[in-house]
């Protein structure tokens, strides 16, 4: 069984969009897909076969003030407007709806990870939890601490899934994958660092989240080491750039974003034959 993980990364994951569009163009499919943060939304469009849809979100819609910015932070308490992204734009009556029927018809298993705000634990949801025009799980998985308030659903609050499980490679192997393609939209040589002092005033009511964020660099960097080990064993195919081209999680430079998308597409092309071979095993 062949798996796919897109670890997200805010606006940097336009790189993952290029990778996934390349996969669509080359008829690459997977048995299991796991999305983290923005990676969950990227994979949804990929499984629905909607080539180019994710690209529009990163390079067109993200330039709008309703998408993210200081005005949204002042108005709604979140720098990133998750309701605008995953309801106003994404619902069936939205400007760029997800093809929900095609997504549900995809034979691939699809999981996405969130972080419980009160415990800091990773919680996985599946495609079977989806309801048309109620894409709360995308909002929960993408609720970056500080940039977003926790996303509430059924009396529970969630933050970005990348806090609790930034690279859920163990989950993919646990569910039966023999080979896993992992998209990381930042150079793997970059070590993760967190500015926990800046976060304390914003997360004072969520001590478990603060602790998890403090532990996150060690968790993330440890998982990178595991990925390298799995790569040497032939269990992982890693697709990652050699430079982030000066982008960060909230970059709104359309020219750089377009270049990063093209970089993702190009890097994916070099891995297509290897992925096809892995899928036949």
PDB file of C-alpha atoms in Angstrom:
ATOM      1  CA  UNK A   1       0.000   0.000   0.000  1.00  0.00           C
ATOM      2  CA  UNK A   2       1.371   3.409  -0.987  1.00  0.00           C
ATOM      3  CA  UNK A   3       0.728   6.483   1.122  1.00  0.00           C
ATOM      4  CA  UNK A   4       0.986  10.251   0.733  1.00  0.00           C
ATOM      5  CA  UNK A   5       1.573  12.871   3.429  1.00  0.00           C
ATOM      6  CA  UNK A   6       1.412  16.631   2.833  1.00  0.00           C
ATOM      7  CA  UNK A   7       2.680  18.302   6.006  1.00  0.00           C
ATOM      8  CA  UNK A   8       1.311  21.769   5.168  1.00  0.00           C
ATOM      9  CA  UNK A   9       3.085  24.961   6.146  1.00  0.00           C
ATOM     10  CA  UNK A  10       0.761  27.872   5.463  1.00  0.00           C
ATOM     11  CA  UNK A  11       1.507  29.762   2.263  1.00  0.00           C
ATOM     12  CA  UNK A  12       4.698  27.761   1.788  1.00  0.00           C
ATOM     13  CA  UNK A  13       2.534  24.791   0.876  1.00  0.00           C
ATOM     14  CA  UNK A  14       1.907  26.265  -2.547  1.00  0.00           C
ATOM     15  CA  UNK A  15       4.939  24.023  -3.152  1.00  0.00           C
ATOM     16  CA  UNK A  16       2.784  21.014  -2.260  1.00  0.00           C
ATOM     17  CA  UNK A  17       0.149  22.295  -4.671  1.00  0.00           C
ATOM     18  CA  UNK A  18       2.687  22.078  -7.482  1.00  0.00           C
ATOM     19  CA  UNK A  19       3.600  18.549  -6.420  1.00  0.00           C
ATOM     20  CA  UNK A  20      -0.025  17.419  -6.382  1.00  0.00           C
ATOM     21  CA  UNK A  21      -0.874  19.016  -9.723  1.00  0.00           C
ATOM     22  CA  UNK A  22       2.092  17.140 -11.170  1.00  0.00           C
ATOM     23  CA  UNK A  23       0.659  13.919  -9.743  1.00  0.00           C
ATOM     24  CA  UNK A  24      -2.715  14.636 -11.366  1.00  0.00           C
ATOM     25  CA  UNK A  25      -1.036  15.312 -14.723  1.00  0.00           C
ATOM     26  CA  UNK A  26       0.858  12.025 -14.460  1.00  0.00           C
ATOM     27  CA  UNK A  27      -2.025   9.899 -13.144  1.00  0.00           C
ATOM     28  CA  UNK A  28      -0.294   9.195  -9.832  1.00  0.00           C
ATOM     29  CA  UNK A  29      -2.637   7.889  -7.152  1.00  0.00           C
ATOM     30  CA  UNK A  30      -2.302   6.665  -3.583  1.00  0.00           C
ATOM     31  CA  UNK A  31      -4.073   4.206  -1.299  1.00  0.00           C
ATOM     32  CA  UNK A  32      -3.844   6.420   1.784  1.00  0.00           C
ATOM     33  CA  UNK A  33      -3.489  10.210   2.038  1.00  0.00           C
ATOM     34  CA  UNK A  34      -2.827  12.142   5.244  1.00  0.00           C
ATOM     35  CA  UNK A  35      -3.074  15.926   5.350  1.00  0.00           C
ATOM     36  CA  UNK A  36      -1.644  18.206   8.011  1.00  0.00           C
ATOM     37  CA  UNK A  37      -2.846  21.800   8.258  1.00  0.00           C
ATOM     38  CA  UNK A  38      -2.960  23.321   4.741  1.00  0.00           C
ATOM     39  CA  UNK A  39      -1.931  19.911   3.440  1.00  0.00           C
ATOM     40  CA  UNK A  40      -5.388  18.578   4.299  1.00  0.00           C
ATOM     41  CA  UNK A  41      -7.075  21.065   1.949  1.00  0.00           C
ATOM     42  CA  UNK A  42      -4.434  20.490  -0.727  1.00  0.00           C
ATOM     43  CA  UNK A  43      -5.054  16.761  -0.684  1.00  0.00           C
ATOM     44  CA  UNK A  44      -8.842  17.203  -0.798  1.00  0.00           C
ATOM     45  CA  UNK A  45      -8.601  19.029  -4.139  1.00  0.00           C
ATOM     46  CA  UNK A  46      -6.081  16.444  -5.350  1.00  0.00           C
ATOM     47  CA  UNK A  47      -8.403  13.537  -4.560  1.00  0.00           C
ATOM     48  CA  UNK A  48     -11.307  15.388  -6.192  1.00  0.00           C
ATOM     49  CA  UNK A  49      -9.195  15.736  -9.350  1.00  0.00           C
ATOM     50  CA  UNK A  50      -9.449  19.522  -9.317  1.00  0.00           C
ATOM     51  CA  UNK A  51      -6.153  20.481 -10.921  1.00  0.00           C
ATOM     52  CA  UNK A  52      -5.278  24.147 -10.428  1.00  0.00           C
ATOM     53  CA  UNK A  53      -7.844  24.762  -7.698  1.00  0.00           C
ATOM     54  CA  UNK A  54      -5.315  24.924  -4.874  1.00  0.00           C
ATOM     55  CA  UNK A  55      -3.083  27.196  -6.963  1.00  0.00           C
ATOM     56  CA  UNK A  56      -5.871  29.780  -7.185  1.00  0.00           C
ATOM     57  CA  UNK A  57      -6.227  29.839  -3.402  1.00  0.00           C
ATOM     58  CA  UNK A  58      -2.527  30.575  -2.883  1.00  0.00           C
ATOM     59  CA  UNK A  59      -1.905  33.023  -5.704  1.00  0.00           C
ATOM     60  CA  UNK A  60      -5.278  34.748  -6.190  1.00  0.00           C
ATOM     61  CA  UNK A  61      -7.659  34.492  -3.231  1.00  0.00           C
ATOM     62  CA  UNK A  62      -4.913  34.849  -0.615  1.00  0.00           C
ATOM     63  CA  UNK A  63      -4.220  38.363  -1.926  1.00  0.00           C
ATOM     64  CA  UNK A  64      -7.662  39.488  -0.766  1.00  0.00           C
ATOM     65  CA  UNK A  65      -8.072  41.288   2.545  1.00  0.00           C
ATOM     66  CA  UNK A  66     -10.896  38.888   3.487  1.00  0.00           C
ATOM     67  CA  UNK A  67      -8.492  35.944   3.300  1.00  0.00           C
ATOM     68  CA  UNK A  68      -5.946  37.098   5.847  1.00  0.00           C
ATOM     69  CA  UNK A  69      -4.438  40.251   7.249  1.00  0.00           C
ATOM     70  CA  UNK A  70      -4.382  42.739  10.115  1.00  0.00           C
ATOM     71  CA  UNK A  71      -7.906  43.907   9.306  1.00  0.00           C
ATOM     72  CA  UNK A  72      -9.199  40.367   9.834  1.00  0.00           C
ATOM     73  CA  UNK A  73      -7.243  40.079  13.075  1.00  0.00           C
ATOM     74  CA  UNK A  74      -8.824  43.254  14.446  1.00  0.00           C
ATOM     75  CA  UNK A  75     -12.291  42.393  13.184  1.00  0.00           C
ATOM     76  CA  UNK A  76     -12.536  38.677  13.997  1.00  0.00           C
ATOM     77  CA  UNK A  77      -9.605  37.886  16.274  1.00  0.00           C
ATOM     78  CA  UNK A  78      -7.798  35.726  13.708  1.00  0.00           C
ATOM     79  CA  UNK A  79      -5.203  36.827  11.163  1.00  0.00           C
ATOM     80  CA  UNK A  80      -6.344  34.046   8.811  1.00  0.00           C
ATOM     81  CA  UNK A  81     -10.075  33.952   8.058  1.00  0.00           C
ATOM     82  CA  UNK A  82     -10.725  30.213   7.976  1.00  0.00           C
ATOM     83  CA  UNK A  83     -14.472  30.694   7.475  1.00  0.00           C
ATOM     84  CA  UNK A  84     -13.852  32.742   4.332  1.00  0.00           C
ATOM     85  CA  UNK A  85     -11.429  30.163   2.944  1.00  0.00           C
ATOM     86  CA  UNK A  86     -13.277  26.957   3.797  1.00  0.00           C
ATOM     87  CA  UNK A  87     -16.897  28.132   3.675  1.00  0.00           C
ATOM     88  CA  UNK A  88     -17.352  31.273   1.561  1.00  0.00           C
ATOM     89  CA  UNK A  89     -14.996  30.072  -1.167  1.00  0.00           C
ATOM     90  CA  UNK A  90     -15.224  26.294  -0.727  1.00  0.00           C
ATOM     91  CA  UNK A  91     -18.912  25.496  -0.200  1.00  0.00           C
ATOM     92  CA  UNK A  92     -21.049  24.275  -3.092  1.00  0.00           C
ATOM     93  CA  UNK A  93     -22.426  27.807  -3.620  1.00  0.00           C
ATOM     94  CA  UNK A  94     -18.995  29.371  -3.198  1.00  0.00           C
ATOM     95  CA  UNK A  95     -16.696  30.994  -5.716  1.00  0.00           C
ATOM     96  CA  UNK A  96     -14.466  27.927  -6.075  1.00  0.00           C
ATOM     97  CA  UNK A  97     -16.243  24.919  -4.545  1.00  0.00           C
ATOM     98  CA  UNK A  98     -14.635  21.614  -3.747  1.00  0.00           C
ATOM     99  CA  UNK A  99     -16.093  18.808  -5.848  1.00  0.00           C
ATOM    100  CA  UNK A 100     -17.441  16.996  -2.828  1.00  0.00           C
ATOM    101  CA  UNK A 101     -18.961  14.101  -4.768  1.00  0.00           C
ATOM    102  CA  UNK A 102     -15.692  13.429  -6.595  1.00  0.00           C
ATOM    103  CA  UNK A 103     -13.761  13.641  -3.322  1.00  0.00           C
ATOM    104  CA  UNK A 104     -16.055  11.128  -1.642  1.00  0.00           C
ATOM    105  CA  UNK A 105     -15.926   8.838  -4.687  1.00  0.00           C
ATOM    106  CA  UNK A 106     -12.126   8.651  -4.561  1.00  0.00           C
ATOM    107  CA  UNK A 107     -11.037   5.135  -3.538  1.00  0.00           C
ATOM    108  CA  UNK A 108      -8.184   6.507  -1.425  1.00  0.00           C
ATOM    109  CA  UNK A 109      -8.457   6.616   2.342  1.00  0.00           C
ATOM    110  CA  UNK A 110      -8.090  10.213   3.490  1.00  0.00           C
ATOM    111  CA  UNK A 111      -7.127  11.313   7.003  1.00  0.00           C
ATOM    112  CA  UNK A 112      -6.401  14.760   8.416  1.00  0.00           C
ATOM    113  CA  UNK A 113      -4.938  15.628  11.783  1.00  0.00           C
ATOM    114  CA  UNK A 114      -5.931  18.262  14.335  1.00  0.00           C
ATOM    115  CA  UNK A 115      -4.656  19.133  17.809  1.00  0.00           C
ATOM    116  CA  UNK A 116      -7.046  19.179  20.777  1.00  0.00           C
ATOM    117  CA  UNK A 117      -6.722  22.577  22.417  1.00  0.00           C
ATOM    118  CA  UNK A 118      -7.254  21.335  25.970  1.00  0.00           C
ATOM    119  CA  UNK A 119      -4.850  18.376  25.882  1.00  0.00           C
ATOM    120  CA  UNK A 120      -2.399  19.018  23.028  1.00  0.00           C
ATOM    121  CA  UNK A 121      -3.137  15.543  21.673  1.00  0.00           C
ATOM    122  CA  UNK A 122      -3.347  14.654  18.005  1.00  0.00           C
ATOM    123  CA  UNK A 123      -6.826  13.716  16.796  1.00  0.00           C
ATOM    124  CA  UNK A 124      -7.277  12.170  13.355  1.00  0.00           C
ATOM    125  CA  UNK A 125     -10.473  12.474  11.343  1.00  0.00           C
ATOM    126  CA  UNK A 126     -11.274  10.692   8.103  1.00  0.00           C
ATOM    127  CA  UNK A 127     -13.139  11.317   4.893  1.00  0.00           C
ATOM    128  CA  UNK A 128     -16.059   9.455   6.467  1.00  0.00           C
ATOM    129  CA  UNK A 129     -16.457  12.324   8.954  1.00  0.00           C
ATOM    130  CA  UNK A 130     -17.056  14.834   6.173  1.00  0.00           C
ATOM    131  CA  UNK A 131     -20.372  16.540   5.583  1.00  0.00           C
ATOM    132  CA  UNK A 132     -20.999  18.601   2.473  1.00  0.00           C
ATOM    133  CA  UNK A 133     -20.696  22.356   3.043  1.00  0.00           C
ATOM    134  CA  UNK A 134     -19.512  21.898   6.636  1.00  0.00           C
ATOM    135  CA  UNK A 135     -15.745  21.791   6.261  1.00  0.00           C
ATOM    136  CA  UNK A 136     -14.971  22.416   9.904  1.00  0.00           C
ATOM    137  CA  UNK A 137     -12.195  19.818   9.860  1.00  0.00           C
ATOM    138  CA  UNK A 138     -10.135  21.899   7.400  1.00  0.00           C
ATOM    139  CA  UNK A 139     -10.593  24.908   9.659  1.00  0.00           C
ATOM    140  CA  UNK A 140      -9.554  22.916  12.721  1.00  0.00           C
ATOM    141  CA  UNK A 141      -6.512  21.393  11.038  1.00  0.00           C
ATOM    142  CA  UNK A 142      -5.387  24.829   9.789  1.00  0.00           C
ATOM    143  CA  UNK A 143      -5.987  26.888  12.960  1.00  0.00           C
ATOM    144  CA  UNK A 144      -2.392  28.027  13.485  1.00  0.00           C
ATOM    145  CA  UNK A 145      -1.835  29.209  17.093  1.00  0.00           C
ATOM    146  CA  UNK A 146      -1.651  33.028  17.390  1.00  0.00           C
ATOM    147  CA  UNK A 147      -2.603  33.487  13.716  1.00  0.00           C
ATOM    148  CA  UNK A 148      -5.965  31.895  14.521  1.00  0.00           C
ATOM    149  CA  UNK A 149      -8.243  31.354  17.446  1.00  0.00           C
ATOM    150  CA  UNK A 150      -8.898  27.697  18.239  1.00  0.00           C
ATOM    151  CA  UNK A 151     -11.640  26.324  16.037  1.00  0.00           C
ATOM    152  CA  UNK A 152     -14.663  25.106  17.990  1.00  0.00           C
ATOM    153  CA  UNK A 153     -16.840  22.177  16.927  1.00  0.00           C
ATOM    154  CA  UNK A 154     -19.391  20.239  18.995  1.00  0.00           C
ATOM    155  CA  UNK A 155     -18.170  21.873  22.174  1.00  0.00           C
ATOM    156  CA  UNK A 156     -14.507  21.023  21.568  1.00  0.00           C
ATOM    157  CA  UNK A 157     -11.703  23.301  20.449  1.00  0.00           C
ATOM    158  CA  UNK A 158      -8.927  22.426  18.020  1.00  0.00           C
ATOM    159  CA  UNK A 159      -5.697  23.919  16.749  1.00  0.00           C
ATOM    160  CA  UNK A 160      -3.479  23.200  13.763  1.00  0.00           C
ATOM    161  CA  UNK A 161      -2.702  19.493  13.454  1.00  0.00           C
ATOM    162  CA  UNK A 162       0.965  20.218  12.864  1.00  0.00           C
ATOM    163  CA  UNK A 163       1.419  21.107  16.525  1.00  0.00           C
ATOM    164  CA  UNK A 164       0.699  17.593  17.805  1.00  0.00           C
ATOM    165  CA  UNK A 165       1.881  15.510  14.849  1.00  0.00           C
ATOM    166  CA  UNK A 166       3.804  17.576  12.273  1.00  0.00           C
ATOM    167  CA  UNK A 167       4.828  14.585  10.142  1.00  0.00           C
ATOM    168  CA  UNK A 168       2.489  11.623  10.813  1.00  0.00           C
ATOM    169  CA  UNK A 169       4.701   9.004   9.211  1.00  0.00           C
ATOM    170  CA  UNK A 170       4.084   6.451  11.974  1.00  0.00           C
ATOM    171  CA  UNK A 171       0.329   6.728  11.337  1.00  0.00           C
ATOM    172  CA  UNK A 172       0.851   5.861   7.667  1.00  0.00           C
ATOM    173  CA  UNK A 173       2.896   2.757   8.514  1.00  0.00           C
ATOM    174  CA  UNK A 174       0.457   1.799  11.267  1.00  0.00           C
ATOM    175  CA  UNK A 175      -2.370   1.793   8.708  1.00  0.00           C
ATOM    176  CA  UNK A 176      -0.498  -0.566   6.417  1.00  0.00           C
ATOM    177  CA  UNK A 177       1.626   1.523   4.068  1.00  0.00           C
ATOM    178  CA  UNK A 178       4.791  -0.043   2.694  1.00  0.00           C
ATOM    179  CA  UNK A 179       5.941   3.116   0.917  1.00  0.00           C
ATOM    180  CA  UNK A 180       5.088   6.724   1.733  1.00  0.00           C
ATOM    181  CA  UNK A 181       5.615   9.879  -0.324  1.00  0.00           C
ATOM    182  CA  UNK A 182       6.142  12.825   2.018  1.00  0.00           C
ATOM    183  CA  UNK A 183       5.813  16.444   0.864  1.00  0.00           C
ATOM    184  CA  UNK A 184       7.662  18.934   3.069  1.00  0.00           C
ATOM    185  CA  UNK A 185       7.466  22.472   1.611  1.00  0.00           C
ATOM    186  CA  UNK A 186      10.615  23.730   3.291  1.00  0.00           C
ATOM    187  CA  UNK A 187      14.247  22.595   3.094  1.00  0.00           C
ATOM    188  CA  UNK A 188      14.722  19.564   5.332  1.00  0.00           C
ATOM    189  CA  UNK A 189      18.048  21.015   6.486  1.00  0.00           C
ATOM    190  CA  UNK A 190      16.083  23.749   8.297  1.00  0.00           C
ATOM    191  CA  UNK A 191      15.649  22.941  11.962  1.00  0.00           C
ATOM    192  CA  UNK A 192      12.364  23.886  13.571  1.00  0.00           C
ATOM    193  CA  UNK A 193      12.420  26.658  16.210  1.00  0.00           C
ATOM    194  CA  UNK A 194       9.555  28.114  18.217  1.00  0.00           C
ATOM    195  CA  UNK A 195       9.350  31.522  19.892  1.00  0.00           C
ATOM    196  CA  UNK A 196       7.413  30.265  22.885  1.00  0.00           C
ATOM    197  CA  UNK A 197       7.768  33.541  24.833  1.00  0.00           C
ATOM    198  CA  UNK A 198       5.761  35.385  22.176  1.00  0.00           C
ATOM    199  CA  UNK A 199       3.008  32.789  22.345  1.00  0.00           C
ATOM    200  CA  UNK A 200       2.434  32.744  26.096  1.00  0.00           C
ATOM    201  CA  UNK A 201       0.090  35.780  26.275  1.00  0.00           C
ATOM    202  CA  UNK A 202      -2.057  34.384  23.438  1.00  0.00           C
ATOM    203  CA  UNK A 203      -2.266  30.840  24.800  1.00  0.00           C
ATOM    204  CA  UNK A 204      -2.438  31.454  28.527  1.00  0.00           C
ATOM    205  CA  UNK A 205      -5.749  29.586  28.698  1.00  0.00           C
ATOM    206  CA  UNK A 206      -4.271  26.576  26.885  1.00  0.00           C
ATOM    207  CA  UNK A 207      -1.336  25.313  28.984  1.00  0.00           C
ATOM    208  CA  UNK A 208      -1.253  21.936  27.226  1.00  0.00           C
ATOM    209  CA  UNK A 209      -0.866  23.690  23.874  1.00  0.00           C
ATOM    210  CA  UNK A 210       1.990  25.800  25.197  1.00  0.00           C
ATOM    211  CA  UNK A 211       3.749  22.692  26.419  1.00  0.00           C
ATOM    212  CA  UNK A 212       3.206  20.926  23.096  1.00  0.00           C
ATOM    213  CA  UNK A 213       4.490  23.942  21.153  1.00  0.00           C
ATOM    214  CA  UNK A 214       7.549  24.047  23.386  1.00  0.00           C
ATOM    215  CA  UNK A 215       8.168  20.381  22.588  1.00  0.00           C
ATOM    216  CA  UNK A 216       7.424  20.761  18.890  1.00  0.00           C
ATOM    217  CA  UNK A 217      10.961  21.549  17.640  1.00  0.00           C
ATOM    218  CA  UNK A 218      12.258  18.371  19.252  1.00  0.00           C
ATOM    219  CA  UNK A 219       9.335  16.364  17.838  1.00  0.00           C
ATOM    220  CA  UNK A 220       9.648  17.841  14.335  1.00  0.00           C
ATOM    221  CA  UNK A 221      13.412  17.582  14.136  1.00  0.00           C
ATOM    222  CA  UNK A 222      13.252  14.025  15.470  1.00  0.00           C
ATOM    223  CA  UNK A 223      10.760  13.091  12.779  1.00  0.00           C
ATOM    224  CA  UNK A 224      13.037  14.542  10.114  1.00  0.00           C
ATOM    225  CA  UNK A 225      15.757  12.191  11.332  1.00  0.00           C
ATOM    226  CA  UNK A 226      13.325   9.281  11.108  1.00  0.00           C
ATOM    227  CA  UNK A 227      12.393  10.310   7.566  1.00  0.00           C
ATOM    228  CA  UNK A 228      16.030  10.222   6.534  1.00  0.00           C
ATOM    229  CA  UNK A 229      16.340   6.762   8.040  1.00  0.00           C
ATOM    230  CA  UNK A 230      13.194   5.533   6.269  1.00  0.00           C
ATOM    231  CA  UNK A 231      14.430   7.105   3.039  1.00  0.00           C
ATOM    232  CA  UNK A 232      17.673   5.125   3.290  1.00  0.00           C
ATOM    233  CA  UNK A 233      15.612   1.964   3.835  1.00  0.00           C
ATOM    234  CA  UNK A 234      13.524   2.728   0.746  1.00  0.00           C
ATOM    235  CA  UNK A 235      10.317   3.187   2.725  1.00  0.00           C
ATOM    236  CA  UNK A 236       9.960   6.931   2.112  1.00  0.00           C
ATOM    237  CA  UNK A 237      10.164   9.099  -0.993  1.00  0.00           C
ATOM    238  CA  UNK A 238      10.752  12.637   0.194  1.00  0.00           C
ATOM    239  CA  UNK A 239       9.861  15.651  -1.946  1.00  0.00           C
ATOM    240  CA  UNK A 240      11.276  18.856  -0.516  1.00  0.00           C
ATOM    241  CA  UNK A 241      12.815  22.070  -1.924  1.00  0.00           C
ATOM    242  CA  UNK A 242      16.433  23.147  -1.556  1.00  0.00           C
ATOM    243  CA  UNK A 243      15.317  26.719  -0.767  1.00  0.00           C
ATOM    244  CA  UNK A 244      12.104  28.341   0.446  1.00  0.00           C
ATOM    245  CA  UNK A 245      12.698  31.402  -1.792  1.00  0.00           C
ATOM    246  CA  UNK A 246      12.153  33.759   1.144  1.00  0.00           C
ATOM    247  CA  UNK A 247       8.560  32.644   1.766  1.00  0.00           C
ATOM    248  CA  UNK A 248       6.977  32.199   5.174  1.00  0.00           C
ATOM    249  CA  UNK A 249       3.644  30.989   6.505  1.00  0.00           C
ATOM    250  CA  UNK A 250       1.748  34.184   5.618  1.00  0.00           C
ATOM    251  CA  UNK A 251       3.643  35.402   2.524  1.00  0.00           C
ATOM    252  CA  UNK A 252       1.539  37.248  -0.050  1.00  0.00           C
ATOM    253  CA  UNK A 253       4.094  37.761  -2.803  1.00  0.00           C
ATOM    254  CA  UNK A 254       2.297  36.309  -5.823  1.00  0.00           C
ATOM    255  CA  UNK A 255       5.443  36.145  -7.958  1.00  0.00           C
ATOM    256  CA  UNK A 256       7.393  34.159  -5.361  1.00  0.00           C
ATOM    257  CA  UNK A 257       4.408  31.935  -4.676  1.00  0.00           C
ATOM    258  CA  UNK A 258       4.097  31.134  -8.375  1.00  0.00           C
ATOM    259  CA  UNK A 259       7.811  30.299  -8.532  1.00  0.00           C
ATOM    260  CA  UNK A 260       7.472  28.014  -5.505  1.00  0.00           C
ATOM    261  CA  UNK A 261       4.507  26.255  -7.111  1.00  0.00           C
ATOM    262  CA  UNK A 262       6.593  25.631 -10.222  1.00  0.00           C
ATOM    263  CA  UNK A 263       9.454  24.385  -8.062  1.00  0.00           C
ATOM    264  CA  UNK A 264       7.105  21.856  -6.453  1.00  0.00           C
ATOM    265  CA  UNK A 265       5.918  20.688  -9.858  1.00  0.00           C
ATOM    266  CA  UNK A 266       9.486  20.318 -11.119  1.00  0.00           C
ATOM    267  CA  UNK A 267      10.682  18.462  -8.010  1.00  0.00           C
ATOM    268  CA  UNK A 268       7.721  16.100  -8.259  1.00  0.00           C
ATOM    269  CA  UNK A 269       8.529  15.288 -11.878  1.00  0.00           C
ATOM    270  CA  UNK A 270      11.919  13.942 -10.823  1.00  0.00           C
ATOM    271  CA  UNK A 271      10.172  11.507  -8.460  1.00  0.00           C
ATOM    272  CA  UNK A 272       7.353  10.283 -10.738  1.00  0.00           C
ATOM    273  CA  UNK A 273       9.094   7.149 -12.018  1.00  0.00           C
ATOM    274  CA  UNK A 274      10.216   6.172  -8.515  1.00  0.00           C
ATOM    275  CA  UNK A 275       6.655   6.602  -7.196  1.00  0.00           C
ATOM    276  CA  UNK A 276       5.201   4.505 -10.024  1.00  0.00           C
ATOM    277  CA  UNK A 277       7.672   1.759  -9.226  1.00  0.00           C
ATOM    278  CA  UNK A 278       6.825   1.922  -5.520  1.00  0.00           C
ATOM    279  CA  UNK A 279       3.113   1.666  -6.313  1.00  0.00           C
ATOM    280  CA  UNK A 280       3.684  -1.627  -8.135  1.00  0.00           C
ATOM    281  CA  UNK A 281       5.318  -3.290  -5.138  1.00  0.00           C
TER     282      UNK A 281
END
